[in-house]
Short mmCIF file of C-alpha atoms in Angstrom, two decimals:
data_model
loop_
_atom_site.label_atom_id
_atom_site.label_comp_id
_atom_site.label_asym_id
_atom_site.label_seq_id
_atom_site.Cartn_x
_atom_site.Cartn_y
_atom_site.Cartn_z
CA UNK A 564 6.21 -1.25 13.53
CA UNK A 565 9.24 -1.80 11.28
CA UNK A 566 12.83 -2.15 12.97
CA UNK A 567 15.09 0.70 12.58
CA UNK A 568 17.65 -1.74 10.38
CA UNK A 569 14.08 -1.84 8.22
CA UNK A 570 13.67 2.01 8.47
CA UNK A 571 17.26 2.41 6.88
CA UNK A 572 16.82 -0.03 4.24
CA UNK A 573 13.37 1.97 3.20
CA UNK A 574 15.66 5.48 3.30
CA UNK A 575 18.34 4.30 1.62
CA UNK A 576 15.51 3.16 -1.58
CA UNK A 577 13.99 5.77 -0.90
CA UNK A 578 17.23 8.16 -1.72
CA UNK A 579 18.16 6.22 -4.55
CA UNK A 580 14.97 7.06 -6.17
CA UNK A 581 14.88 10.06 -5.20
CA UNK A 582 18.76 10.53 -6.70
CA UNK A 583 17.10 8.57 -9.98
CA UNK A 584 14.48 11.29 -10.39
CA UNK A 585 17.31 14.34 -9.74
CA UNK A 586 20.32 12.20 -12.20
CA UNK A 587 20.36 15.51 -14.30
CA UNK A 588 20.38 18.11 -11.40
CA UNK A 589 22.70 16.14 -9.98
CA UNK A 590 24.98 15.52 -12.94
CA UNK A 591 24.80 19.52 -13.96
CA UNK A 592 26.09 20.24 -9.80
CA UNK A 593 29.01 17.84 -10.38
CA UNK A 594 29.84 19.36 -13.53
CA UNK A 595 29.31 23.22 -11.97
CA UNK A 596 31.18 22.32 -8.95
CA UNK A 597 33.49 20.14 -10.20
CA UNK A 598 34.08 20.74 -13.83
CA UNK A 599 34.51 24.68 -13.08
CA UNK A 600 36.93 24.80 -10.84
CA UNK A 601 39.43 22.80 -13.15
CA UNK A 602 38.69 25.24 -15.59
CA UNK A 603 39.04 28.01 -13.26
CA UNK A 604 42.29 26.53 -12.42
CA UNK A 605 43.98 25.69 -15.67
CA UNK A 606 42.64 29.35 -17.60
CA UNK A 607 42.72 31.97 -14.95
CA UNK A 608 45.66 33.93 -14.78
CA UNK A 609 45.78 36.94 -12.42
CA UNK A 610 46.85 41.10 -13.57
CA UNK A 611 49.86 39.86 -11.90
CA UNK A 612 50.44 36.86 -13.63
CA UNK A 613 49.44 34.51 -10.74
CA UNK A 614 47.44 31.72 -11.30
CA UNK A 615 45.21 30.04 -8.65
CA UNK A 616 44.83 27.09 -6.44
CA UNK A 617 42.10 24.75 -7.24
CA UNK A 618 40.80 25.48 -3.52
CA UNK A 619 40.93 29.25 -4.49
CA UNK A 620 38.92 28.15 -7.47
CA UNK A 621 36.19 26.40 -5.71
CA UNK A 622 35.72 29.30 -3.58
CA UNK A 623 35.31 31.30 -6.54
CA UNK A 624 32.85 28.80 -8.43
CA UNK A 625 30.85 29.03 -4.61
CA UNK A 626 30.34 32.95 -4.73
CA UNK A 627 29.50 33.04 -8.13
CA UNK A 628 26.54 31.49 -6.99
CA UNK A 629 25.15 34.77 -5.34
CA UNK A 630 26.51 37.13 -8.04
CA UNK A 631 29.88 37.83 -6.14
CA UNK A 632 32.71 37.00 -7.94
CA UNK A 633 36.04 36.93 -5.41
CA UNK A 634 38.61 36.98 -8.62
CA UNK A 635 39.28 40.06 -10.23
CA UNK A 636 38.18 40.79 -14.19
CA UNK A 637 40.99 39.09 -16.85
CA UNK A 638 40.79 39.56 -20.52
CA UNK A 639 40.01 35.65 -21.09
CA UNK A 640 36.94 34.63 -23.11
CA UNK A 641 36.85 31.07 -21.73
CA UNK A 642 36.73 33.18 -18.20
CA UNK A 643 33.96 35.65 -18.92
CA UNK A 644 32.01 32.82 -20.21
CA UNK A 645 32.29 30.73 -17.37
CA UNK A 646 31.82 34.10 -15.06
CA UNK A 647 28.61 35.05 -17.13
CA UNK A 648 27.10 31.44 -17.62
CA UNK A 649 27.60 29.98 -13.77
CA UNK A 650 25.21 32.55 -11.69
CA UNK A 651 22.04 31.98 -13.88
CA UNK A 652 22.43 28.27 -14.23
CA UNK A 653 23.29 27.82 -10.58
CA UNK A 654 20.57 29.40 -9.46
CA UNK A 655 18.14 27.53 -11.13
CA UNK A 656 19.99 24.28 -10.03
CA UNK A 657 19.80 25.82 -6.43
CA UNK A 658 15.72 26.46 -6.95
CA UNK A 659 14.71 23.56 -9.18
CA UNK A 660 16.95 20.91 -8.12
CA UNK A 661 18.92 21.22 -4.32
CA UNK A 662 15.19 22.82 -2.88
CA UNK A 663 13.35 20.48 -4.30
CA UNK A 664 15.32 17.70 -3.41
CA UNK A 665 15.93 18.67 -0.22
CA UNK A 666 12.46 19.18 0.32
CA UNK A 667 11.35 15.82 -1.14
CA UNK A 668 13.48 13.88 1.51
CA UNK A 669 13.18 15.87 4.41
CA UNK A 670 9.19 16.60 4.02
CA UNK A 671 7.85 13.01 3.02
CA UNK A 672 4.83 13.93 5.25
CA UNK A 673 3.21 16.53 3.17
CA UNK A 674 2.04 13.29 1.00
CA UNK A 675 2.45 15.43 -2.36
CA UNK A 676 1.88 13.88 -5.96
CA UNK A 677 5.45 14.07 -6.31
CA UNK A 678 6.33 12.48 -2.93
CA UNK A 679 4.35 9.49 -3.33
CA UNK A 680 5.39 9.11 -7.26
CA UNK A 681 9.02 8.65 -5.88
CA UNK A 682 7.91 6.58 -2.88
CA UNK A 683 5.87 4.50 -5.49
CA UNK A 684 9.58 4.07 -7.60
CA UNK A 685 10.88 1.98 -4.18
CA UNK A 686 7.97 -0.57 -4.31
CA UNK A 687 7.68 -3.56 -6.71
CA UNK A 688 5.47 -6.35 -6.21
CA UNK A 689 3.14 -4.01 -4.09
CA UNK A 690 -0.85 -3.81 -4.21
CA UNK A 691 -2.02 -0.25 -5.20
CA UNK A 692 -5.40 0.56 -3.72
CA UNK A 693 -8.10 2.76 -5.30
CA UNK A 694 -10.55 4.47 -3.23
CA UNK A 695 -10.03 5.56 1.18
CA UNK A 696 -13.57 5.08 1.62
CA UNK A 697 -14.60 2.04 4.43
CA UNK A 698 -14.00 -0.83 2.19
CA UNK A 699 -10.58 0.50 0.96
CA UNK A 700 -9.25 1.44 4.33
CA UNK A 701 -10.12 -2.06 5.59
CA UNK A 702 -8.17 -3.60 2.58
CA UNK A 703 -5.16 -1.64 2.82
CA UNK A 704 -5.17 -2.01 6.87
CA UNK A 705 -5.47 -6.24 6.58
CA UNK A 706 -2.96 -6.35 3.48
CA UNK A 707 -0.19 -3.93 6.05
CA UNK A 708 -1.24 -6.63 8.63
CA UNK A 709 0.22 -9.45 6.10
CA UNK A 710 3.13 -7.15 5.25
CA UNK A 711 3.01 -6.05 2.05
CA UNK A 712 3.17 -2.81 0.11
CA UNK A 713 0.17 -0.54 0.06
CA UNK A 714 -0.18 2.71 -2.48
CA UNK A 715 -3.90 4.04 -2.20
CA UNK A 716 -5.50 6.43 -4.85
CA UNK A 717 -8.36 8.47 -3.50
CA UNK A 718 -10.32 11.53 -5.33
CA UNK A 719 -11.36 13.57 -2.81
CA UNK A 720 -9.58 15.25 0.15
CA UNK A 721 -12.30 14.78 2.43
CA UNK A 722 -12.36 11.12 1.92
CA UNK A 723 -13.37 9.21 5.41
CA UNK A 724 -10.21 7.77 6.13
CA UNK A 725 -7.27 10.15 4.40
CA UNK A 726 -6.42 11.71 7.92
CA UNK A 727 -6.41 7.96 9.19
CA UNK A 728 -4.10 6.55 6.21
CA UNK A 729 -1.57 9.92 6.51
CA UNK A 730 -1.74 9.18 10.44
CA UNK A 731 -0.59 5.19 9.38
CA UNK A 732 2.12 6.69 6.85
CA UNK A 733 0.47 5.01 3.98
CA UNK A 734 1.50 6.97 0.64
CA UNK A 735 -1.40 8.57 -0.24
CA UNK A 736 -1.89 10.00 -3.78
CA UNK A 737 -4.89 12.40 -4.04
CA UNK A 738 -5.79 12.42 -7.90
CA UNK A 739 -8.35 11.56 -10.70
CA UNK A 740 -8.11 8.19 -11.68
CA UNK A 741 -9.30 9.44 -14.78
CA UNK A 742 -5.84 11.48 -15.19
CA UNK A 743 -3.41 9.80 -17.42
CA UNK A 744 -0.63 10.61 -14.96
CA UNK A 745 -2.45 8.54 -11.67
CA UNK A 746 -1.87 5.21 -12.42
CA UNK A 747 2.40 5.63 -13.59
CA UNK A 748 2.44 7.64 -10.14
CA UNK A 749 1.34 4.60 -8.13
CA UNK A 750 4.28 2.91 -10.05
CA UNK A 751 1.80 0.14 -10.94
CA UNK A 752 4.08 -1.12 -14.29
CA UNK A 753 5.79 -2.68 -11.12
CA UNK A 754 2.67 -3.90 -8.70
CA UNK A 755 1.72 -7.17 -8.02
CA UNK A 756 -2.34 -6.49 -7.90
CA UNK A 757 -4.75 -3.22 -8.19
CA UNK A 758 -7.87 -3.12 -6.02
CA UNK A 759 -10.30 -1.23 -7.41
CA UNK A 760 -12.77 -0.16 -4.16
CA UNK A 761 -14.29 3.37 -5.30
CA UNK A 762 -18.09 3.44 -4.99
CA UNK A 763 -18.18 4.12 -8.69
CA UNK A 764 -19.03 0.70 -10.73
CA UNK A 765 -17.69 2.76 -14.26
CA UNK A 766 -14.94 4.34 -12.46
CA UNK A 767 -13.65 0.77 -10.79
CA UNK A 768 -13.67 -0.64 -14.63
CA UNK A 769 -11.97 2.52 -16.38
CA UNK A 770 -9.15 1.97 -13.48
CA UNK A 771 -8.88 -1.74 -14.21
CA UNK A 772 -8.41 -1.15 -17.82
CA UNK A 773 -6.02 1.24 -17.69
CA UNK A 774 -3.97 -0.85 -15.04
CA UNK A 775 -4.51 -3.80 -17.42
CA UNK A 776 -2.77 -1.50 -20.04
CA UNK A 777 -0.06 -0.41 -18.05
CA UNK A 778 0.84 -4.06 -16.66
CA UNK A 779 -0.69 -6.59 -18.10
CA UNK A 780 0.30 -9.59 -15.99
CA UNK A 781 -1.37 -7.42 -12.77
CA UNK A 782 -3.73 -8.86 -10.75
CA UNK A 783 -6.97 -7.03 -10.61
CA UNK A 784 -9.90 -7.15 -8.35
CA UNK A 785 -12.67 -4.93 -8.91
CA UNK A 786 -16.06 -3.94 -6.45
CA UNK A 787 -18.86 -3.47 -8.37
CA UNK A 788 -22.51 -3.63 -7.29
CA UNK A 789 -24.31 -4.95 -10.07
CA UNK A 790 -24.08 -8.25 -10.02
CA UNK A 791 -24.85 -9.06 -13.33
CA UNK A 792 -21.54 -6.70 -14.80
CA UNK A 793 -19.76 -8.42 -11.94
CA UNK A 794 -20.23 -11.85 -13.75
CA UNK A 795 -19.74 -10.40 -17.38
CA UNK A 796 -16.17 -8.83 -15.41
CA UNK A 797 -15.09 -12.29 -14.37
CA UNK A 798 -15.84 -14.31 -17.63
CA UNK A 799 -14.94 -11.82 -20.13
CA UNK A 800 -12.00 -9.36 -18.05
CA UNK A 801 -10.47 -12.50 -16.06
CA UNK A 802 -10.38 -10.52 -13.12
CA UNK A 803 -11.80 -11.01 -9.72
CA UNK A 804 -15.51 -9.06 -9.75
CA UNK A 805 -16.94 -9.10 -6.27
CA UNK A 806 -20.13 -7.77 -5.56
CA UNK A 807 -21.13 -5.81 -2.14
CA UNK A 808 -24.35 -7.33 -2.33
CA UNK A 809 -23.54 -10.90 -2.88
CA UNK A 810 -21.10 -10.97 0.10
CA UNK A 811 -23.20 -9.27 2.49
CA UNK A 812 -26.67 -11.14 1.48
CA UNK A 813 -25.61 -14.49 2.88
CA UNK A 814 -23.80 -12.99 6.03
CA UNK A 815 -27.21 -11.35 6.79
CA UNK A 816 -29.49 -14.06 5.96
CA UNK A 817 -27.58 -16.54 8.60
CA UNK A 818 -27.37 -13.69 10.99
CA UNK A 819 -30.92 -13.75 10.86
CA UNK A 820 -31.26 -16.81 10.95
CA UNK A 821 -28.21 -18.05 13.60
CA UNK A 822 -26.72 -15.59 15.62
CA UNK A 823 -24.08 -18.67 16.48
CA UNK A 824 -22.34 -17.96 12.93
CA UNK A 825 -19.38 -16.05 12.97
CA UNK A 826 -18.62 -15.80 9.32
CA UNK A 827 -19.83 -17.14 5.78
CA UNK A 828 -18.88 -17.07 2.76
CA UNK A 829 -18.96 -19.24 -0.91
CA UNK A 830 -17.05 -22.00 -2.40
CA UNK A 831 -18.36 -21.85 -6.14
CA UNK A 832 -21.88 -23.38 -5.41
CA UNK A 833 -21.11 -24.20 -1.81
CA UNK A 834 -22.03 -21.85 1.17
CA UNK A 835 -19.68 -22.17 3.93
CA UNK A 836 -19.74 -21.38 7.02
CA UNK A 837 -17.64 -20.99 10.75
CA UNK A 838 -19.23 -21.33 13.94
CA UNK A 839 -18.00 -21.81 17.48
CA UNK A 840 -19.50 -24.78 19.49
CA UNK A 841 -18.61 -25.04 23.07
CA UNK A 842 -18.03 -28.86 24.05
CA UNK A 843 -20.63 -30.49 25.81
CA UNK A 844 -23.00 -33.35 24.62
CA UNK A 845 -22.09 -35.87 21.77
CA UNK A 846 -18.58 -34.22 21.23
CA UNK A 847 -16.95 -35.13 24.53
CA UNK A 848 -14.52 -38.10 23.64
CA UNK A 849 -14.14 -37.55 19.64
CA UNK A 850 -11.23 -36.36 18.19
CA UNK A 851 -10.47 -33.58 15.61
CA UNK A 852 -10.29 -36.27 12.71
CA UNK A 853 -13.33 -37.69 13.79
CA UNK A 854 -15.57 -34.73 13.46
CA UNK A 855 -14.06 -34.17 10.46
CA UNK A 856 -14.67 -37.83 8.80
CA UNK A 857 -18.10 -38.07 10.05
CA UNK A 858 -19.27 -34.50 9.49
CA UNK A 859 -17.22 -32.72 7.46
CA UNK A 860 -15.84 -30.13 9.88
CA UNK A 861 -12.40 -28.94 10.22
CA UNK A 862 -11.06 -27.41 13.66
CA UNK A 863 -9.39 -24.50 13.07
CA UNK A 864 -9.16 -23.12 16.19
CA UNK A 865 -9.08 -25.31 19.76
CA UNK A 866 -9.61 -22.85 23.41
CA UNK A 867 -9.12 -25.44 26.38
CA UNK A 868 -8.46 -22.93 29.52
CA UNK A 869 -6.74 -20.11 28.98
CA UNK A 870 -4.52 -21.76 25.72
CA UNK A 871 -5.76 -21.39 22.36
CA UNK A 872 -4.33 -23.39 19.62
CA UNK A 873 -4.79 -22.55 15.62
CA UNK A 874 -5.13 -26.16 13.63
CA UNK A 875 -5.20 -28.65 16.22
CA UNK A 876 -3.76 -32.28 15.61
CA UNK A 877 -6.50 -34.57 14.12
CA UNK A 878 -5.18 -36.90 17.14
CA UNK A 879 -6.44 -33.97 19.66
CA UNK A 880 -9.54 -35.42 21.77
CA UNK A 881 -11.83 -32.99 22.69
CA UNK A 882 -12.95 -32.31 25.99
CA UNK A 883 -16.09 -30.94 28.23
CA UNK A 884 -15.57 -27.12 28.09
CA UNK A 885 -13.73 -26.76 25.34
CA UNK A 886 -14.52 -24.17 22.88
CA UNK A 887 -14.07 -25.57 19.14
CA UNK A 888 -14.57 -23.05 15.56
CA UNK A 889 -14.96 -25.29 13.05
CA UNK A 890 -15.61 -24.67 9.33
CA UNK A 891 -18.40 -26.33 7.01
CA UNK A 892 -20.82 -26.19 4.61
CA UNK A 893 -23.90 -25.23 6.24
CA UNK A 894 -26.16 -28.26 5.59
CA UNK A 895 -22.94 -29.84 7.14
CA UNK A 896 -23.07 -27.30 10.06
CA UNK A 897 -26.56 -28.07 10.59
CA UNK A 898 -26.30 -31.66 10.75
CA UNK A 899 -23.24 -31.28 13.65
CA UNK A 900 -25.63 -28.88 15.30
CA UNK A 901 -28.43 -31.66 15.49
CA UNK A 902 -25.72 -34.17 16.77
CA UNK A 903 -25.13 -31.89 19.65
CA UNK A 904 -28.45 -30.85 20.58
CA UNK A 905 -28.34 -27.47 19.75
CA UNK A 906 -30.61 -27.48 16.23
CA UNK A 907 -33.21 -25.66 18.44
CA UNK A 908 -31.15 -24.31 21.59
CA UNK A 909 -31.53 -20.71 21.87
CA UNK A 910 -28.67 -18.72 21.07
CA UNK A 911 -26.25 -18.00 23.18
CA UNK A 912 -26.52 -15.01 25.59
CA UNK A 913 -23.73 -13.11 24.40
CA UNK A 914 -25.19 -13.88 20.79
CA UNK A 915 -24.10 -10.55 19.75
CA UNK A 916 -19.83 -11.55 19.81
CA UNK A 917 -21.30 -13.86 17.19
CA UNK A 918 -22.99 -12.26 14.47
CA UNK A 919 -20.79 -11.44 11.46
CA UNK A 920 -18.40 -8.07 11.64
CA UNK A 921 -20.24 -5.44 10.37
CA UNK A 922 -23.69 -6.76 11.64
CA UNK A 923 -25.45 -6.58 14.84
CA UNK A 924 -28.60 -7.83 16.42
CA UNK A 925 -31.37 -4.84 16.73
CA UNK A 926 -34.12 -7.32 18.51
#
């Protein structure tokens, strides 16, 4: 939840760009308001030969707006001009511009193209997001976590998660990414990185392109699920490809094959892994550093009662009962398994908290 101090700060961008958009309607009220009045003031002379106060003026300029003149007819061209010019041009300023305007700050909710085009115009360095399916929601919810930016393009109105990402206040642009209007919406000229996550391998590349085109230092990652265009992507597009497929299949395979592993994932030819090994034979007495010098593990998390500490010092000895997660390559991992005496332990009971998200036993 942002403070209210960060609330303001958003409102006031907010109204700036919304004043940006609405320079000209605001420019021709100043002039109407402003402008005729003076006029008003310095021209009008009454059947009597009385001339007015700029207050009487202003009240004048005000009624005109609804047709109703409150001075009475004079033989001045300047006058009649002003008397036959002001109602039609006020009125559209009142429809097109004041409504609108109004309506555009006080109705942010409604989550229209227009809304989330000026909301976009408060943003720079943010990520724009392309697709409210399950793998888009879950990046937009873990980059809000780190506190950045989020803008997320979506097709359809019955997407999975649009009712979830209005509930979160996300701007949320329903459009064709094919449209040449989507992308300048999202302000993306001004975004740090575009994540392409539609379920749409063509789609995902036509939107990386044209973000390319638009901002050409952006950072682009793309989901694709051929693996082969994925690699073509990365060598020819320099952007990050990442295939569904190639993240899950490892996840899976361990989870198969060790229920103890917790996540997984690759380090160019390396396959990593992170496990959690509750302290009991071989590790009693052995420090953080050691583990890591002799078997290439690194602690990243240390439990010892009810305290939990991220990174422990390499000084740190651990201790019976303690519950370690420690990173490694998995030959590594197996190795420090074997050390412990748990190559061929069954896993534990509760082997289900341990499987990767996403993935669950079914045996």
């Amino acid at each position: 939840m942002k403070s209210p101090a960060a609330r303001l700060m958003v409102d006031l961008r907010y109204l700036r760009a919304l004043s940006r958009r609405f320079r000209s309607t605001l420019l021709l009220a100043a002039v109407i308001f402003g402008a005729g009045p003076l006029l008003y003031h310095w021209r009008y002379v009454g059947p009597g030969g009385d001339r007015i106060s700029y207050g009487e003026a202003l009240h004048h300029v005000y009624f005109l707006l609804f047709g109703q003149p409150s001075l009475p007819y004079v033989s001045d061209w300047l006058v009649e001009t002003l008397n036959i010019l002001i109602p039609p041009v006020s009125i559209a300023l009142v429809v097109d511009g004041v409504v609108r305007f109004a309506y555009l700050f006080f109705a942010r909710h409604k989550n229209d193209k227009e809304w989330v085009s000026v909301v976009s115009e408060t943003m720079k360095g943010h990520v724009v997001v392309c697709g409210a399916g399950r793998v888009g929601y879950r990046v937009v919810t873990q980059l809000r976590e780190m506190g950045k930016d989020v803008v997320v393009v979506e097709k359809r109105e019955d997407a999975t998660f649009v009712s979830a990402l209005r509930d979160e206040n996300v701007p949320l642009l329903i459009d064709d990414t094919r449209s040449p209007l989507c992308l300048p919406r999202t302000h993306v000229k001004k975004a740090s990185a575009i994540v392409c996550a539609t379920d749409d391998d063509l789609a995902n590349l036509n939107i990386a392109l044209d973000a390319r085109r638009l901002n050409p230092g952006i950072r682009v990652v793309i989901r694709l699920f051929d693996d082969d265009l994925g690699a073509k992507v990365r060598d020819t597009f320099k952007a990050e490809a990442l295939s569904s497929s190639s993240l899950a299949a490892p996840a899976m395979a361990l989870a198969a094959l060790d229920p103890r592993l917790i996540h997984s994932f690759r380090i160019g030819k390396h396959l990593m892994v992170v496990s959690l090994f509750v302290v009991r034979d071989g590790l009693p007495g052995m420090n953080v550093s050691q583990v890591r010098d002799r078997f290439g593990g690194l602690a990243l998390s240390l439990i010892r009662g009810e305290t939990e500490t991220l990174h422990p010092n390499g000084d740190v000895v651990l201790q019976a009962g303690d519950q370690v997660t420690i990173q490694a390559s998995y030959p590594e991992y197996c190795i420090l398994r074997t050390f412990t005496g748990e190559a061929d332990a069954p896993a534990y009971a509760d082997h289900d908290n341990f499987l990767m998200p996403g993935y669950r036993s079914t045996g």
